mmCIF file of C-alpha atoms in Angstrom:
data_model
loop_
_atom_site.group_PDB
_atom_site.id
_atom_site.type_symbol
_atom_site.label_atom_id
_atom_site.label_comp_id
_atom_site.label_asym_id
_atom_site.label_seq_id
_atom_site.Cartn_x
_atom_site.Cartn_y
_atom_site.Cartn_z
ATOM 1 C CA PRO I 284 52.565 -11.250 59.547
ATOM 2 C CA ALA I 285 55.449 -13.501 60.765
ATOM 3 C CA PRO I 286 56.954 -10.978 63.010
ATOM 4 C CA LEU I 287 53.296 -10.048 64.496
ATOM 5 C CA LEU I 288 52.672 -13.954 65.060
ATOM 6 C CA ASP I 289 56.116 -14.026 66.851
ATOM 7 C CA GLU I 290 55.080 -11.171 69.048
ATOM 8 C CA VAL I 291 51.695 -12.683 69.828
ATOM 9 C CA GLU I 292 53.334 -16.107 70.689
ATOM 10 C CA GLU I 293 55.895 -13.995 72.931
ATOM 11 C CA ALA I 294 52.932 -12.220 74.765
ATOM 12 C CA GLY I 295 51.458 -15.852 75.389
ATOM 13 C CA ALA I 296 54.717 -16.684 76.780
ATOM 14 C CA ARG I 297 54.750 -13.664 79.055
ATOM 15 C CA SER I 298 51.251 -14.477 80.370
ATOM 16 C CA PRO I 299 50.508 -14.211 84.105
ATOM 17 C CA GLY I 300 51.372 -17.249 86.119
ATOM 18 C CA SER I 301 54.171 -18.373 83.613
ATOM 19 C CA GLY I 302 57.015 -16.670 85.535
ATOM 20 C CA ALA I 303 57.019 -13.912 82.926
ATOM 21 C CA ASP I 304 58.791 -10.593 82.971
ATOM 22 C CA VAL I 305 55.618 -8.570 82.972
ATOM 23 C CA PRO I 306 55.698 -6.131 86.009
ATOM 24 C CA ARG I 307 52.942 -6.586 88.654
ATOM 25 C CA SER I 308 51.949 -3.015 87.970
ATOM 26 C CA VAL I 309 50.992 -4.003 84.392
ATOM 27 C CA GLU I 310 49.032 -7.068 85.494
ATOM 28 C CA ILE I 311 47.051 -4.975 87.939
ATOM 29 C CA ALA I 312 46.448 -2.274 85.265
ATOM 30 C CA ILE I 313 45.007 -4.947 82.931
ATOM 31 C CA ARG I 314 42.713 -6.669 85.696
ATOM 32 C CA ALA I 315 41.492 -3.089 86.745
ATOM 33 C CA THR I 316 40.642 -2.186 83.003
ATOM 34 C CA TRP I 317 38.803 -5.325 82.841
ATOM 35 C CA GLY I 318 37.257 -4.586 86.160
ATOM 36 C CA LEU I 319 35.909 -1.388 84.572
ATOM 37 C CA VAL I 320 34.437 -3.340 81.792
ATOM 38 C CA LEU I 321 32.676 -5.514 84.542
ATOM 39 C CA VAL I 322 31.468 -2.278 86.175
ATOM 40 C CA MET I 323 29.943 -1.220 82.507
ATOM 41 C CA ALA I 324 28.353 -4.648 82.300
ATOM 42 C CA LEU I 325 26.802 -3.984 86.046
ATOM 43 C CA LEU I 326 25.603 -0.830 84.565
ATOM 44 C CA VAL I 327 23.719 -2.277 81.628
ATOM 45 C CA VAL I 328 21.952 -4.537 83.993
ATOM 46 C CA LEU I 329 21.106 -1.774 86.177
ATOM 47 C CA LEU I 330 19.743 0.326 83.416
ATOM 48 C CA TRP I 331 17.182 -2.552 82.880
ATOM 49 C CA VAL I 332 16.376 -3.145 86.346
ATOM 50 C CA PHE I 333 15.889 0.621 87.053
ATOM 51 C CA ARG I 334 14.697 1.712 83.641
ATOM 52 C CA ASP I 335 11.664 3.468 85.376
ATOM 53 C CA ASP I 336 13.677 5.212 87.914
ATOM 54 C CA VAL I 337 16.190 6.336 85.187
ATOM 55 C CA ILE I 338 13.352 7.657 83.016
ATOM 56 C CA GLY I 339 11.957 9.217 86.217
ATOM 57 C CA ALA I 340 15.389 10.916 86.739
ATOM 58 C CA TRP I 341 15.337 12.231 82.976
ATOM 59 C CA ALA I 342 11.783 13.425 83.374
ATOM 60 C CA SER I 343 12.683 15.546 86.249
ATOM 61 C CA GLY I 344 15.018 17.701 84.218
ATOM 62 C CA HIS I 345 12.209 18.465 81.543
ATOM 63 C CA GLU I 346 9.558 20.910 82.134
ATOM 64 C CA GLY I 347 6.048 19.155 82.335
ATOM 65 C CA ALA I 348 7.520 15.848 81.903
ATOM 66 C CA ARG I 349 7.873 14.908 85.616
ATOM 67 C CA GLU I 350 4.176 15.524 86.324
ATOM 68 C CA VAL I 351 3.201 13.373 83.208
ATOM 69 C CA PHE I 352 5.610 10.648 84.455
ATOM 70 C CA ASP I 353 4.147 10.468 87.695
ATOM 71 C CA GLN I 354 0.746 10.150 86.572
ATOM 72 C CA GLY I 355 1.278 7.410 84.056
ATOM 73 C CA GLY I 356 5.072 6.323 83.832
ATOM 74 C CA ARG I 357 6.881 5.986 80.294
ATOM 75 C CA ASP I 358 3.632 5.275 78.470
ATOM 76 C CA ALA I 359 1.924 8.545 79.603
ATOM 77 C CA LEU I 360 5.330 10.409 78.553
ATOM 78 C CA GLU I 361 5.032 9.025 75.121
ATOM 79 C CA ARG I 362 1.257 9.610 74.827
ATOM 80 C CA ALA I 363 2.029 13.109 75.781
ATOM 81 C CA GLY I 364 4.475 13.685 73.007
ATOM 82 C CA TYR I 365 7.640 13.343 74.974
ATOM 83 C CA ALA I 366 10.255 10.995 73.697
ATOM 84 C CA PRO I 367 12.228 9.688 76.569
ATOM 85 C CA PRO I 368 15.605 8.421 75.697
ATOM 86 C CA SER I 369 16.516 4.685 75.435
ATOM 87 C CA PHE I 370 19.734 4.614 77.463
ATOM 88 C CA LEU I 371 19.982 0.611 77.388
ATOM 89 C CA PRO I 372 20.702 0.163 73.687
ATOM 90 C CA VAL I 373 23.379 2.783 74.051
ATOM 91 C CA ALA I 374 24.988 1.428 77.290
ATOM 92 C CA ALA I 375 25.036 -2.185 75.757
ATOM 93 C CA THR I 376 26.667 -1.024 72.503
ATOM 94 C CA MET I 377 29.242 0.938 74.564
ATOM 95 C CA LEU I 378 29.926 -2.197 76.664
ATOM 96 C CA VAL I 379 30.703 -4.343 73.605
ATOM 97 C CA VAL I 380 32.882 -1.528 72.149
ATOM 98 C CA GLY I 381 34.782 -0.857 75.385
ATOM 99 C CA ALA I 382 35.320 -4.734 75.942
ATOM 100 C CA MET I 383 36.806 -5.034 72.400
ATOM 101 C CA LEU I 384 39.002 -1.893 73.018
ATOM 102 C CA VAL I 385 40.282 -3.096 76.400
ATOM 103 C CA TRP I 386 40.877 -6.554 74.860
ATOM 104 C CA VAL I 387 43.024 -5.087 72.075
ATOM 105 C CA LEU I 388 44.695 -2.460 74.076
ATOM 106 C CA THR I 389 45.809 -4.638 76.908
ATOM 107 C CA ALA I 390 47.065 -7.329 74.626
ATOM 108 C CA VAL I 391 49.233 -4.484 73.142
ATOM 109 C CA LEU I 392 50.140 -3.258 76.620
ATOM 110 C CA ARG I 393 51.378 -6.682 77.597
ATOM 111 C CA LEU I 394 53.532 -6.745 74.448
ATOM 112 C CA GLY I 395 55.334 -3.718 76.015
ATOM 113 C CA HIS I 396 53.983 -1.064 73.566
ATOM 114 C CA ARG I 397 53.889 2.375 75.099
ATOM 115 C CA TRP I 398 50.956 3.247 72.941
ATOM 116 C CA GLY I 399 48.713 0.764 74.549
ATOM 117 C CA GLN I 400 49.514 2.740 77.889
ATOM 118 C CA ILE I 401 48.728 6.168 76.432
ATOM 119 C CA VAL I 402 45.447 4.872 74.764
ATOM 120 C CA LEU I 403 44.213 3.146 77.830
ATOM 121 C CA SER I 404 44.900 6.200 79.804
ATOM 122 C CA VAL I 405 42.880 8.236 77.392
ATOM 123 C CA LEU I 406 40.076 5.972 77.863
ATOM 124 C CA LEU I 407 40.316 6.079 81.546
ATOM 125 C CA VAL I 408 40.069 10.036 81.442
ATOM 126 C CA GLY I 409 36.887 9.529 79.146
ATOM 127 C CA SER I 410 35.374 6.924 81.601
ATOM 128 C CA ALA I 411 36.158 9.261 84.623
ATOM 129 C CA TYR I 412 34.475 12.178 82.695
ATOM 130 C CA ALA I 413 31.481 10.029 81.991
ATOM 131 C CA SER I 414 31.547 8.493 85.444
ATOM 132 C CA ILE I 415 31.152 12.142 87.025
ATOM 133 C CA ALA I 416 28.962 13.477 84.631
ATOM 134 C CA LEU I 417 26.498 10.799 84.604
ATOM 135 C CA GLY I 418 26.822 9.615 88.227
ATOM 136 C CA PHE I 419 26.846 13.000 90.032
ATOM 137 C CA VAL I 420 26.086 15.909 87.817
ATOM 138 C CA LEU I 421 22.788 14.568 86.275
ATOM 139 C CA ALA I 422 21.324 13.376 89.414
ATOM 140 C CA PRO I 423 20.538 9.621 88.645
ATOM 141 C CA PRO I 424 18.944 7.188 91.070
ATOM 142 C CA PRO I 425 21.284 6.418 94.050
ATOM 143 C CA VAL I 426 22.370 3.135 92.748
ATOM 144 C CA PHE I 427 24.047 4.839 89.797
ATOM 145 C CA VAL I 428 25.954 7.081 92.018
ATOM 146 C CA VAL I 429 27.301 4.040 93.890
ATOM 147 C CA VAL I 430 28.315 2.661 90.566
ATOM 148 C CA ALA I 431 29.923 5.809 89.574
ATOM 149 C CA ALA I 432 31.878 6.058 92.723
ATOM 150 C CA VAL I 433 33.128 2.397 92.371
ATOM 151 C CA SER I 434 33.892 3.162 88.550
ATOM 152 C CA LEU I 435 36.007 6.227 89.713
ATOM 153 C CA LEU I 436 37.982 3.973 92.180
ATOM 154 C CA VAL I 437 38.666 1.385 89.695
ATOM 155 C CA GLU I 438 39.745 3.981 87.160
ATOM 156 C CA GLY I 439 42.150 5.206 89.848
ATOM 157 C CA VAL I 440 43.729 2.130 90.231
ATOM 158 C CA ALA I 441 44.199 1.590 86.709
ATOM 159 C CA ALA I 442 45.653 5.104 86.255
ATOM 160 C CA VAL I 443 48.143 4.665 88.786
ATOM 161 C CA CYS I 444 49.155 1.268 87.616
ATOM 162 C CA LEU I 445 49.430 2.404 84.283
ATOM 163 C CA TRP I 446 52.005 5.115 85.164
ATOM 164 C CA HIS I 447 53.915 3.277 87.958
ATOM 165 C CA PRO I 448 57.627 3.411 87.576
ATOM 166 C CA ASP I 449 57.741 -0.376 86.849
ATOM 167 C CA THR I 450 55.154 -0.041 84.011
ATOM 168 C CA ARG I 451 56.960 2.796 82.339
ATOM 169 C CA ALA I 452 60.299 0.910 82.612
ATOM 170 C CA PHE I 453 58.642 -2.218 80.912
ATOM 171 C CA LEU I 454 57.482 -0.388 78.189
ATOM 172 C CA ALA I 455 59.740 -0.300 75.107
ATOM 173 C CA GLY I 456 60.607 2.836 73.207
ATOM 174 C CA PRO I 457 58.568 6.027 72.722
ATOM 175 C CA TRP I 458 55.678 4.108 70.991
#
């Protein structure tokens, strides 16, 4: 464990604001990935605030469910035998898991390990897919379309910075 502790201490010495040798592109990539976590947190809050609108959007895609929802909301859906999905617990769990992944992977990236860059890039691709699918394809309430657009912008900034020449030069070895 001593070599790992030495690396962690070295990473602390290379933290922003210490005149460290971490390129600006890496710092921006790290900030952008944390910005994506903030967008996820905003999504969780919006899922709570607009829960009826989200269930209404879901009901629109299910035959008969929209009419039942229009007459009595979520309770009417449940009485009629529909099982509207619970998006909030899934989104909250994804927020926690996503934040933990970003925490670990940004620390690895800051240490100069290429696999941190690669795994963060994979997460960004998955996040972009989810942003497009959930924000545009499934016709959610308008506020979620705006959040999806912001998410795509943040993902783009992170991706550009992760693959910037300065970032690639900073990363040690193939992994």
